[in-house]
mmCIF file of N, CA and C in Angstrom:
data_model
loop_
_atom_site.group_PDB
_atom_site.id
_atom_site.type_symbol
_atom_site.label_atom_id
_atom_site.label_comp_id
_atom_site.label_asym_id
_atom_site.label_seq_id
_atom_site.Cartn_x
_atom_site.Cartn_y
_atom_site.Cartn_z
ATOM 1 N N MET A 1 -10.665 -10.735 -1.962
ATOM 2 C CA MET A 1 -10.849 -9.340 -2.233
ATOM 3 C C MET A 1 -9.648 -8.765 -2.980
ATOM 4 N N VAL A 2 -8.437 -9.009 -2.475
ATOM 5 C CA VAL A 2 -7.229 -8.467 -3.100
ATOM 6 C C VAL A 2 -7.038 -9.062 -4.490
ATOM 7 N N ARG A 3 -7.268 -10.340 -4.617
ATOM 8 C CA ARG A 3 -7.091 -11.008 -5.914
ATOM 9 C C ARG A 3 -7.990 -10.366 -6.974
ATOM 10 N N ASP A 4 -9.256 -10.135 -6.625
ATOM 11 C CA ASP A 4 -10.189 -9.522 -7.573
ATOM 12 C C ASP A 4 -9.804 -8.077 -7.879
ATOM 13 N N PHE A 5 -9.457 -7.322 -6.866
ATOM 14 C CA PHE A 5 -9.150 -5.906 -7.071
ATOM 15 C C PHE A 5 -7.820 -5.715 -7.798
ATOM 16 N N ALA A 6 -6.914 -6.661 -7.681
ATOM 17 C CA ALA A 6 -5.629 -6.566 -8.390
ATOM 18 C C ALA A 6 -5.849 -6.491 -9.895
ATOM 19 N N LYS A 7 -6.861 -7.159 -10.396
ATOM 20 C CA LYS A 7 -7.178 -7.098 -11.830
ATOM 21 C C LYS A 7 -7.619 -5.684 -12.210
ATOM 22 N N THR A 8 -8.429 -5.075 -11.375
ATOM 23 C CA THR A 8 -8.883 -3.708 -11.623
ATOM 24 C C THR A 8 -7.708 -2.747 -11.586
ATOM 25 N N ILE A 9 -6.832 -2.926 -10.611
ATOM 26 C CA ILE A 9 -5.651 -2.073 -10.495
ATOM 27 C C ILE A 9 -4.810 -2.156 -11.762
ATOM 28 N N GLN A 10 -4.612 -3.348 -12.280
ATOM 29 C CA GLN A 10 -3.816 -3.523 -13.498
ATOM 30 C C GLN A 10 -4.416 -2.732 -14.650
ATOM 31 N N GLU A 11 -5.725 -2.743 -14.766
ATOM 32 C CA GLU A 11 -6.389 -1.982 -15.828
ATOM 33 C C GLU A 11 -6.189 -0.481 -15.638
ATOM 34 N N ILE A 12 -6.214 -0.022 -14.399
ATOM 35 C CA ILE A 12 -6.094 1.409 -14.121
ATOM 36 C C ILE A 12 -4.679 1.925 -14.362
ATOM 37 N N ILE A 13 -3.663 1.181 -13.957
ATOM 38 C CA ILE A 13 -2.294 1.708 -14.068
ATOM 39 C C ILE A 13 -1.724 1.620 -15.469
ATOM 40 N N GLY A 14 -2.357 0.857 -16.331
ATOM 41 C CA GLY A 14 -1.938 0.838 -17.723
ATOM 42 C C GLY A 14 -1.244 -0.441 -18.139
ATOM 43 N N GLU A 15 -1.178 -0.619 -19.443
ATOM 44 C CA GLU A 15 -0.622 -1.848 -20.014
ATOM 45 C C GLU A 15 0.894 -1.916 -19.931
ATOM 46 N N ASN A 16 1.561 -0.758 -19.899
ATOM 47 C CA ASN A 16 3.025 -0.764 -19.954
ATOM 48 C C ASN A 16 3.689 -1.073 -18.613
ATOM 49 N N ILE A 17 2.904 -1.199 -17.548
ATOM 50 C CA ILE A 17 3.446 -1.558 -16.236
ATOM 51 C C ILE A 17 2.753 -2.827 -15.762
ATOM 52 N N GLU A 18 3.543 -3.811 -15.411
ATOM 53 C CA GLU A 18 2.987 -5.068 -14.916
ATOM 54 C C GLU A 18 3.014 -5.067 -13.397
ATOM 55 N N THR A 19 1.858 -5.287 -12.796
ATOM 56 C CA THR A 19 1.751 -5.385 -11.344
ATOM 57 C C THR A 19 1.925 -6.838 -10.943
ATOM 58 N N ARG A 20 2.724 -7.061 -9.921
ATOM 59 C CA ARG A 20 2.956 -8.418 -9.406
ATOM 60 C C ARG A 20 2.163 -8.572 -8.109
ATOM 61 N N THR A 21 1.495 -9.696 -7.936
ATOM 62 C CA THR A 21 0.732 -9.956 -6.718
ATOM 63 C C THR A 21 1.213 -11.264 -6.112
ATOM 64 N N VAL A 22 1.553 -11.230 -4.819
ATOM 65 C CA VAL A 22 2.065 -12.399 -4.109
ATOM 66 C C VAL A 22 1.140 -12.683 -2.929
ATOM 67 N N PHE A 23 0.668 -13.919 -2.854
ATOM 68 C CA PHE A 23 -0.244 -14.307 -1.778
ATOM 69 C C PHE A 23 0.434 -15.296 -0.840
ATOM 70 N N ALA A 24 0.052 -15.245 0.425
ATOM 71 C CA ALA A 24 0.570 -16.179 1.423
ATOM 72 C C ALA A 24 0.195 -17.604 1.025
ATOM 73 N N SER A 25 1.006 -18.558 1.471
ATOM 74 C CA SER A 25 0.714 -19.953 1.155
ATOM 75 C C SER A 25 -0.568 -20.416 1.845
ATOM 76 N N LYS A 26 -0.879 -19.830 2.990
ATOM 77 C CA LYS A 26 -2.134 -20.126 3.674
ATOM 78 C C LYS A 26 -3.095 -18.967 3.423
ATOM 79 N N ALA A 27 -4.376 -19.264 3.394
ATOM 80 C CA ALA A 27 -5.374 -18.231 3.160
ATOM 81 C C ALA A 27 -5.298 -17.168 4.257
ATOM 82 N N ALA A 28 -5.294 -15.925 3.854
ATOM 83 C CA ALA A 28 -5.278 -14.805 4.793
ATOM 84 C C ALA A 28 -6.643 -14.132 4.747
ATOM 85 N N ARG A 29 -7.334 -14.184 5.856
ATOM 86 C CA ARG A 29 -8.679 -13.590 5.934
ATOM 87 C C ARG A 29 -8.713 -12.567 7.052
ATOM 88 N N ALA A 30 -9.441 -11.476 6.786
ATOM 89 C CA ALA A 30 -9.581 -10.434 7.793
ATOM 90 C C ALA A 30 -10.905 -9.707 7.572
ATOM 91 N N LYS A 31 -11.440 -9.153 8.641
ATOM 92 C CA LYS A 31 -12.632 -8.321 8.532
ATOM 93 C C LYS A 31 -12.159 -6.902 8.239
ATOM 94 N N VAL A 32 -12.486 -6.418 7.052
ATOM 95 C CA VAL A 32 -12.063 -5.079 6.647
ATOM 96 C C VAL A 32 -13.208 -4.371 5.938
ATOM 97 N N ASP A 33 -13.097 -3.074 5.862
ATOM 98 C CA ASP A 33 -13.980 -2.268 5.034
ATOM 99 C C ASP A 33 -13.429 -2.400 3.612
ATOM 100 N N VAL A 34 -14.103 -3.159 2.772
ATOM 101 C CA VAL A 34 -13.591 -3.481 1.442
ATOM 102 C C VAL A 34 -13.369 -2.222 0.611
ATOM 103 N N ALA A 35 -14.322 -1.316 0.593
ATOM 104 C CA ALA A 35 -14.179 -0.097 -0.223
ATOM 105 C C ALA A 35 -12.980 0.730 0.235
ATOM 106 N N ARG A 36 -12.840 0.876 1.527
ATOM 107 C CA ARG A 36 -11.717 1.669 2.072
ATOM 108 C C ARG A 36 -10.376 0.991 1.797
ATOM 109 N N THR A 37 -10.328 -0.315 1.970
ATOM 110 C CA THR A 37 -9.099 -1.058 1.713
ATOM 111 C C THR A 37 -8.732 -0.990 0.232
ATOM 112 N N ASN A 38 -9.706 -1.122 -0.639
ATOM 113 C CA ASN A 38 -9.444 -1.002 -2.074
ATOM 114 C C ASN A 38 -8.914 0.383 -2.425
ATOM 115 N N GLN A 39 -9.487 1.425 -1.816
ATOM 116 C CA GLN A 39 -9.032 2.787 -2.086
ATOM 117 C C GLN A 39 -7.580 2.974 -1.662
ATOM 118 N N VAL A 40 -7.241 2.481 -0.481
ATOM 119 C CA VAL A 40 -5.869 2.597 0.009
ATOM 120 C C VAL A 40 -4.916 1.795 -0.869
ATOM 121 N N LEU A 41 -5.310 0.587 -1.232
ATOM 122 C CA LEU A 41 -4.480 -0.258 -2.087
ATOM 123 C C LEU A 41 -4.240 0.408 -3.442
ATOM 124 N N LEU A 42 -5.285 0.951 -4.039
ATOM 125 C CA LEU A 42 -5.140 1.648 -5.312
ATOM 126 C C LEU A 42 -4.203 2.843 -5.166
ATOM 127 N N ASP A 43 -4.373 3.617 -4.108
ATOM 128 C CA ASP A 43 -3.526 4.789 -3.888
ATOM 129 C C ASP A 43 -2.060 4.391 -3.730
ATOM 130 N N LEU A 44 -1.805 3.331 -2.970
ATOM 131 C CA LEU A 44 -0.432 2.866 -2.790
ATOM 132 C C LEU A 44 0.191 2.411 -4.108
ATOM 133 N N VAL A 45 -0.577 1.689 -4.919
ATOM 134 C CA VAL A 45 -0.046 1.215 -6.196
ATOM 135 C C VAL A 45 0.179 2.379 -7.161
ATOM 136 N N LEU A 46 -0.733 3.340 -7.193
ATOM 137 C CA LEU A 46 -0.532 4.510 -8.050
ATOM 138 C C LEU A 46 0.693 5.307 -7.610
ATOM 139 N N ASN A 47 0.875 5.457 -6.309
ATOM 140 C CA ASN A 47 2.071 6.145 -5.805
ATOM 141 C C ASN A 47 3.336 5.369 -6.171
ATOM 142 N N ALA A 48 3.275 4.038 -6.073
ATOM 143 C CA ALA A 48 4.427 3.209 -6.449
ATOM 144 C C ALA A 48 4.733 3.386 -7.930
ATOM 145 N N ARG A 49 3.710 3.374 -8.755
ATOM 146 C CA ARG A 49 3.904 3.576 -10.200
ATOM 147 C C ARG A 49 4.554 4.923 -10.473
ATOM 148 N N ASP A 50 4.032 5.966 -9.849
ATOM 149 C CA ASP A 50 4.566 7.304 -10.070
ATOM 150 C C ASP A 50 5.990 7.444 -9.554
ATOM 151 N N ALA A 51 6.303 6.774 -8.456
ATOM 152 C CA ALA A 51 7.654 6.842 -7.886
ATOM 153 C C ALA A 51 8.688 6.197 -8.804
ATOM 154 N N MET A 52 8.249 5.275 -9.628
ATOM 155 C CA MET A 52 9.164 4.586 -10.531
ATOM 156 C C MET A 52 9.260 5.281 -11.882
ATOM 157 N N SER A 53 8.565 6.400 -12.050
ATOM 158 C CA SER A 53 8.542 7.129 -13.329
ATOM 159 C C SER A 53 8.115 6.230 -14.488
ATOM 160 N N GLY A 54 7.186 5.338 -14.214
ATOM 161 C CA GLY A 54 6.657 4.482 -15.265
ATOM 162 C C GLY A 54 7.504 3.272 -15.609
ATOM 163 N N LEU A 55 8.631 3.085 -14.918
ATOM 164 C CA LEU A 55 9.503 1.940 -15.189
ATOM 165 C C LEU A 55 9.639 1.105 -13.933
ATOM 166 N N GLY A 56 9.349 -0.156 -14.022
ATOM 167 C CA GLY A 56 9.505 -1.029 -12.862
ATOM 168 C C GLY A 56 8.256 -1.837 -12.600
ATOM 169 N N THR A 57 8.237 -2.478 -11.437
ATOM 170 C CA THR A 57 7.147 -3.379 -11.092
ATOM 171 C C THR A 57 6.625 -3.095 -9.692
ATOM 172 N N PRO A 58 5.380 -2.601 -9.573
ATOM 173 C CA PRO A 58 4.763 -2.527 -8.249
ATOM 174 C C PRO A 58 4.373 -3.943 -7.818
ATOM 175 N N THR A 59 4.588 -4.268 -6.555
ATOM 176 C CA THR A 59 4.254 -5.594 -6.039
ATOM 177 C C THR A 59 3.297 -5.457 -4.860
ATOM 178 N N ILE A 60 2.201 -6.201 -4.918
ATOM 179 C CA ILE A 60 1.233 -6.269 -3.822
ATOM 180 C C ILE A 60 1.459 -7.612 -3.147
ATOM 181 N N GLU A 61 1.696 -7.593 -1.832
ATOM 182 C CA GLU A 61 1.882 -8.846 -1.090
ATOM 183 C C GLU A 61 0.875 -8.920 0.038
ATOM 184 N N ILE A 62 0.335 -10.108 0.227
ATOM 185 C CA ILE A 62 -0.562 -10.334 1.351
ATOM 186 C C ILE A 62 -0.102 -11.605 2.056
ATOM 187 N N GLY A 63 0.006 -11.516 3.367
ATOM 188 C CA GLY A 63 0.497 -12.659 4.126
ATOM 189 C C GLY A 63 0.007 -12.634 5.553
ATOM 190 N N LEU A 64 0.510 -13.551 6.337
ATOM 191 C CA LEU A 64 0.172 -13.658 7.755
ATOM 192 C C LEU A 64 1.414 -13.374 8.574
ATOM 193 N N ASN A 65 1.222 -12.727 9.733
ATOM 194 C CA ASN A 65 2.368 -12.345 10.542
ATOM 195 C C ASN A 65 1.961 -12.276 12.009
ATOM 196 N N ASP A 66 2.803 -12.788 12.900
ATOM 197 C CA ASP A 66 2.530 -12.657 14.330
ATOM 198 C C ASP A 66 3.503 -11.684 14.994
ATOM 199 N N ARG A 67 4.369 -11.055 14.230
ATOM 200 C CA ARG A 67 5.349 -10.114 14.778
ATOM 201 C C ARG A 67 4.707 -8.843 15.336
ATOM 202 N N VAL A 68 3.497 -8.521 14.886
ATOM 203 C CA VAL A 68 2.820 -7.319 15.342
ATOM 204 C C VAL A 68 2.783 -7.279 16.869
ATOM 205 N N VAL A 69 2.460 -8.407 17.477
ATOM 206 C CA VAL A 69 2.394 -8.487 18.932
ATOM 207 C C VAL A 69 3.770 -8.793 19.516
ATOM 208 N N ARG A 70 4.458 -9.763 18.959
ATOM 209 C CA ARG A 70 5.740 -10.211 19.509
ATOM 210 C C ARG A 70 6.773 -9.095 19.565
ATOM 211 N N ASP A 71 6.842 -8.264 18.534
ATOM 212 C CA ASP A 71 7.840 -7.197 18.491
ATOM 213 C C ASP A 71 7.347 -5.888 19.095
ATOM 214 N N GLY A 72 6.117 -5.880 19.619
ATOM 215 C CA GLY A 72 5.603 -4.688 20.288
ATOM 216 C C GLY A 72 5.297 -3.529 19.356
ATOM 217 N N ILE A 73 5.069 -3.806 18.083
ATOM 218 C CA ILE A 73 4.782 -2.736 17.129
ATOM 219 C C ILE A 73 3.497 -2.013 17.520
ATOM 220 N N TYR A 74 2.481 -2.773 17.897
ATOM 221 C CA TYR A 74 1.226 -2.217 18.388
ATOM 222 C C TYR A 74 0.987 -2.790 19.780
ATOM 223 N N PRO A 75 1.337 -2.056 20.822
ATOM 224 C CA PRO A 75 1.282 -2.607 22.183
ATOM 225 C C PRO A 75 -0.108 -3.045 22.640
ATOM 226 N N ASN A 76 -1.170 -2.498 22.071
ATOM 227 C CA ASN A 76 -2.526 -2.870 22.489
ATOM 228 C C ASN A 76 -3.111 -4.008 21.667
ATOM 229 N N ALA A 77 -2.356 -4.531 20.726
ATOM 230 C CA ALA A 77 -2.851 -5.629 19.883
ATOM 231 C C ALA A 77 -2.930 -6.921 20.680
ATOM 232 N N LYS A 78 -3.955 -7.684 20.388
ATOM 233 C CA LYS A 78 -4.121 -8.976 21.049
ATOM 234 C C LYS A 78 -3.220 -10.003 20.359
ATOM 235 N N PRO A 79 -2.708 -10.972 21.122
ATOM 236 C CA PRO A 79 -1.878 -12.020 20.510
ATOM 237 C C PRO A 79 -2.631 -12.762 19.420
ATOM 238 N N GLY A 80 -1.922 -13.138 18.388
ATOM 239 C CA GLY A 80 -2.518 -13.874 17.284
ATOM 240 C C GLY A 80 -1.842 -13.525 15.975
ATOM 241 N N ARG A 81 -2.343 -14.125 14.929
ATOM 242 C CA ARG A 81 -1.794 -13.847 13.600
ATOM 243 C C ARG A 81 -2.581 -12.710 12.974
ATOM 244 N N TYR A 82 -1.871 -11.862 12.265
ATOM 245 C CA TYR A 82 -2.479 -10.728 11.596
ATOM 246 C C TYR A 82 -2.219 -10.803 10.100
ATOM 247 N N VAL A 83 -3.170 -10.311 9.326
ATOM 248 C CA VAL A 83 -2.988 -10.215 7.885
ATOM 249 C C VAL A 83 -2.167 -8.966 7.606
ATOM 250 N N VAL A 84 -1.142 -9.121 6.783
ATOM 251 C CA VAL A 84 -0.281 -8.008 6.413
ATOM 252 C C VAL A 84 -0.438 -7.770 4.915
ATOM 253 N N LEU A 85 -0.780 -6.544 4.559
ATOM 254 C CA LEU A 85 -0.924 -6.152 3.171
ATOM 255 C C LEU A 85 0.138 -5.101 2.896
ATOM 256 N N SER A 86 1.000 -5.347 1.926
ATOM 257 C CA SER A 86 2.067 -4.390 1.633
ATOM 258 C C SER A 86 2.173 -4.143 0.134
ATOM 259 N N VAL A 87 2.642 -2.959 -0.200
ATOM 260 C CA VAL A 87 2.896 -2.589 -1.589
ATOM 261 C C VAL A 87 4.326 -2.078 -1.661
ATOM 262 N N SER A 88 5.090 -2.606 -2.600
ATOM 263 C CA SER A 88 6.472 -2.159 -2.793
ATOM 264 C C SER A 88 6.692 -1.910 -4.276
ATOM 265 N N ASN A 89 7.833 -1.325 -4.604
ATOM 266 C CA ASN A 89 8.144 -1.106 -6.011
ATOM 267 C C ASN A 89 9.642 -1.201 -6.220
ATOM 268 N N THR A 90 10.038 -1.221 -7.460
ATOM 269 C CA THR A 90 11.453 -1.336 -7.799
ATOM 270 C C THR A 90 12.061 0.031 -8.111
ATOM 271 N N GLY A 91 11.485 1.081 -7.521
ATOM 272 C CA GLY A 91 11.989 2.431 -7.727
ATOM 273 C C GLY A 91 13.281 2.683 -6.969
ATOM 274 N N SER A 92 13.756 3.914 -7.026
ATOM 275 C CA SER A 92 15.056 4.264 -6.445
ATOM 276 C C SER A 92 15.011 4.515 -4.937
ATOM 277 N N GLY A 93 13.834 4.584 -4.340
ATOM 278 C CA GLY A 93 13.744 4.783 -2.901
ATOM 279 C C GLY A 93 13.329 6.196 -2.539
ATOM 280 N N ILE A 94 13.260 6.453 -1.237
ATOM 281 C CA ILE A 94 12.794 7.741 -0.717
ATOM 282 C C ILE A 94 13.930 8.401 0.051
ATOM 283 N N ASP A 95 14.148 9.682 -0.207
ATOM 284 C CA ASP A 95 15.210 10.388 0.511
ATOM 285 C C ASP A 95 14.781 10.671 1.952
ATOM 286 N N GLU A 96 15.748 10.969 2.821
ATOM 287 C CA GLU A 96 15.473 11.143 4.260
ATOM 288 C C GLU A 96 14.512 12.284 4.548
ATOM 289 N N LYS A 97 14.603 13.385 3.828
ATOM 290 C CA LYS A 97 13.720 14.522 4.059
ATOM 291 C C LYS A 97 12.265 14.126 3.810
ATOM 292 N N THR A 98 12.037 13.345 2.778
ATOM 293 C CA THR A 98 10.683 12.892 2.468
ATOM 294 C C THR A 98 10.188 11.925 3.540
ATOM 295 N N ILE A 99 11.041 11.019 3.980
ATOM 296 C CA ILE A 99 10.651 10.040 5.005
ATOM 297 C C ILE A 99 10.186 10.742 6.288
ATOM 298 N N GLU A 100 10.823 11.858 6.642
ATOM 299 C CA GLU A 100 10.445 12.596 7.853
ATOM 300 C C GLU A 100 9.001 13.079 7.797
ATOM 301 N N ASN A 101 8.466 13.284 6.622
ATOM 302 C CA ASN A 101 7.113 13.848 6.462
ATOM 303 C C ASN A 101 6.085 12.872 5.914
ATOM 304 N N ILE A 102 6.477 11.645 5.707
ATOM 305 C CA ILE A 102 5.657 10.719 4.933
ATOM 306 C C ILE A 102 4.251 10.473 5.500
ATOM 307 N N PHE A 103 4.060 10.565 6.805
ATOM 308 C CA PHE A 103 2.737 10.319 7.370
ATOM 309 C C PHE A 103 1.980 11.594 7.714
ATOM 310 N N GLU A 104 2.476 12.724 7.264
ATOM 311 C CA GLU A 104 1.720 13.971 7.417
ATOM 312 C C GLU A 104 0.518 13.894 6.475
ATOM 313 N N PRO A 105 -0.688 14.229 6.955
ATOM 314 C CA PRO A 105 -1.904 14.010 6.162
ATOM 315 C C PRO A 105 -1.914 14.663 4.777
ATOM 316 N N PHE A 106 -1.341 15.839 4.615
ATOM 317 C CA PHE A 106 -1.434 16.523 3.327
ATOM 318 C C PHE A 106 -0.082 16.687 2.653
ATOM 319 N N PHE A 107 0.913 15.948 3.122
ATOM 320 C CA PHE A 107 2.249 16.009 2.524
ATOM 321 C C PHE A 107 2.238 15.340 1.159
ATOM 322 N N THR A 108 2.911 15.937 0.212
ATOM 323 C CA THR A 108 3.038 15.348 -1.111
ATOM 324 C C THR A 108 4.359 15.780 -1.734
ATOM 325 N N THR A 109 4.873 14.966 -2.613
ATOM 326 C CA THR A 109 6.067 15.334 -3.377
ATOM 327 C C THR A 109 5.668 15.763 -4.782
ATOM 328 N N TYR A 110 4.377 15.727 -5.078
ATOM 329 C CA TYR A 110 3.895 16.142 -6.384
ATOM 330 C C TYR A 110 3.822 17.661 -6.465
ATOM 331 N N SER A 111 3.951 18.178 -7.664
ATOM 332 C CA SER A 111 3.775 19.614 -7.856
ATOM 333 C C SER A 111 2.296 19.936 -7.680
ATOM 334 N N VAL A 112 1.998 21.190 -7.395
ATOM 335 C CA VAL A 112 0.615 21.604 -7.162
ATOM 336 C C VAL A 112 -0.247 21.320 -8.389
ATOM 337 N N ARG A 113 0.288 21.483 -9.577
ATOM 338 C CA ARG A 113 -0.489 21.265 -10.798
ATOM 339 C C ARG A 113 -0.929 19.820 -10.949
ATOM 340 N N ARG A 114 -0.183 18.875 -10.440
ATOM 341 C CA ARG A 114 -0.552 17.462 -10.603
ATOM 342 C C ARG A 114 -1.719 17.074 -9.715
ATOM 343 N N GLU A 115 -1.927 17.822 -8.631
ATOM 344 C CA GLU A 115 -3.051 17.606 -7.716
ATOM 345 C C GLU A 115 -3.194 16.162 -7.279
ATOM 346 N N LYS A 116 -2.072 15.528 -6.991
ATOM 347 C CA LYS A 116 -2.094 14.163 -6.476
ATOM 348 C C LYS A 116 -1.365 14.162 -5.149
ATOM 349 N N GLY A 117 -1.342 13.049 -4.528
ATOM 350 C CA GLY A 117 -0.589 12.908 -3.293
ATOM 351 C C GLY A 117 -1.091 11.725 -2.514
ATOM 352 N N SER A 118 -0.288 11.271 -1.629
ATOM 353 C CA SER A 118 -0.652 10.131 -0.818
ATOM 354 C C SER A 118 -1.730 10.514 0.181
ATOM 355 N N ARG A 119 -2.670 9.635 0.355
ATOM 356 C CA ARG A 119 -3.675 9.825 1.397
ATOM 357 C C ARG A 119 -3.295 8.928 2.569
ATOM 358 N N SER A 120 -2.079 9.116 3.055
ATOM 359 C CA SER A 120 -1.544 8.220 4.077
ATOM 360 C C SER A 120 -2.355 8.235 5.362
ATOM 361 N N GLN A 121 -3.121 9.312 5.616
ATOM 362 C CA GLN A 121 -3.934 9.326 6.817
ATOM 363 C C GLN A 121 -4.995 8.227 6.753
ATOM 364 N N LEU A 122 -5.382 7.799 5.553
ATOM 365 C CA LEU A 122 -6.330 6.690 5.415
ATOM 366 C C LEU A 122 -5.731 5.367 5.852
ATOM 367 N N PHE A 123 -4.420 5.203 5.604
ATOM 368 C CA PHE A 123 -3.758 3.935 5.867
ATOM 369 C C PHE A 123 -3.786 3.581 7.347
ATOM 370 N N MET A 124 -3.671 4.584 8.184
ATOM 371 C CA MET A 124 -3.553 4.341 9.612
ATOM 372 C C MET A 124 -4.818 3.729 10.213
ATOM 373 N N GLY A 125 -5.972 3.919 9.572
ATOM 374 C CA GLY A 125 -7.215 3.426 10.129
ATOM 375 C C GLY A 125 -7.573 2.014 9.722
ATOM 376 N N LEU A 126 -6.753 1.382 8.907
ATOM 377 C CA LEU A 126 -7.106 0.030 8.454
ATOM 378 C C LEU A 126 -6.781 -1.008 9.499
#
C-alpha cells in the first residue's frame, strides 16, 4: 500500500522535491483503513514539504517495532510486533511553543489565507 501510494505522493508534491521511501528489511503488514492511512500519509508529507519551504527531502519510513509494548508507550497494547509508519524531513525543526499545541485538532501554523493545517486528530485513530 505505502509503496504504491508513495508514487502518487511524489506526483502531488511536485518535481522539485524528491521524496525518499525506506522499507523494513522484512515485510511489514497490518490491517488498516487504506483510504484513511493514505490521507494521513499525504497530509504528513505535505506538512513536511511546507515545513522545509520547498527545500529538502521528506522521508517515509515503514518498519517493525516491538517497543510499543516493551516501553509502555501504549499500556493496553498486546505484546507483539507493530508496524511503524513515520514521516520526517530535513527542515529546521519545530519550536517549543508549536510542540505544546501540535496535537490540538485545529491548531495550525499556517496563516488563515492559506487554509491548510495538520489534521493531527486523524493520526491518533490509526
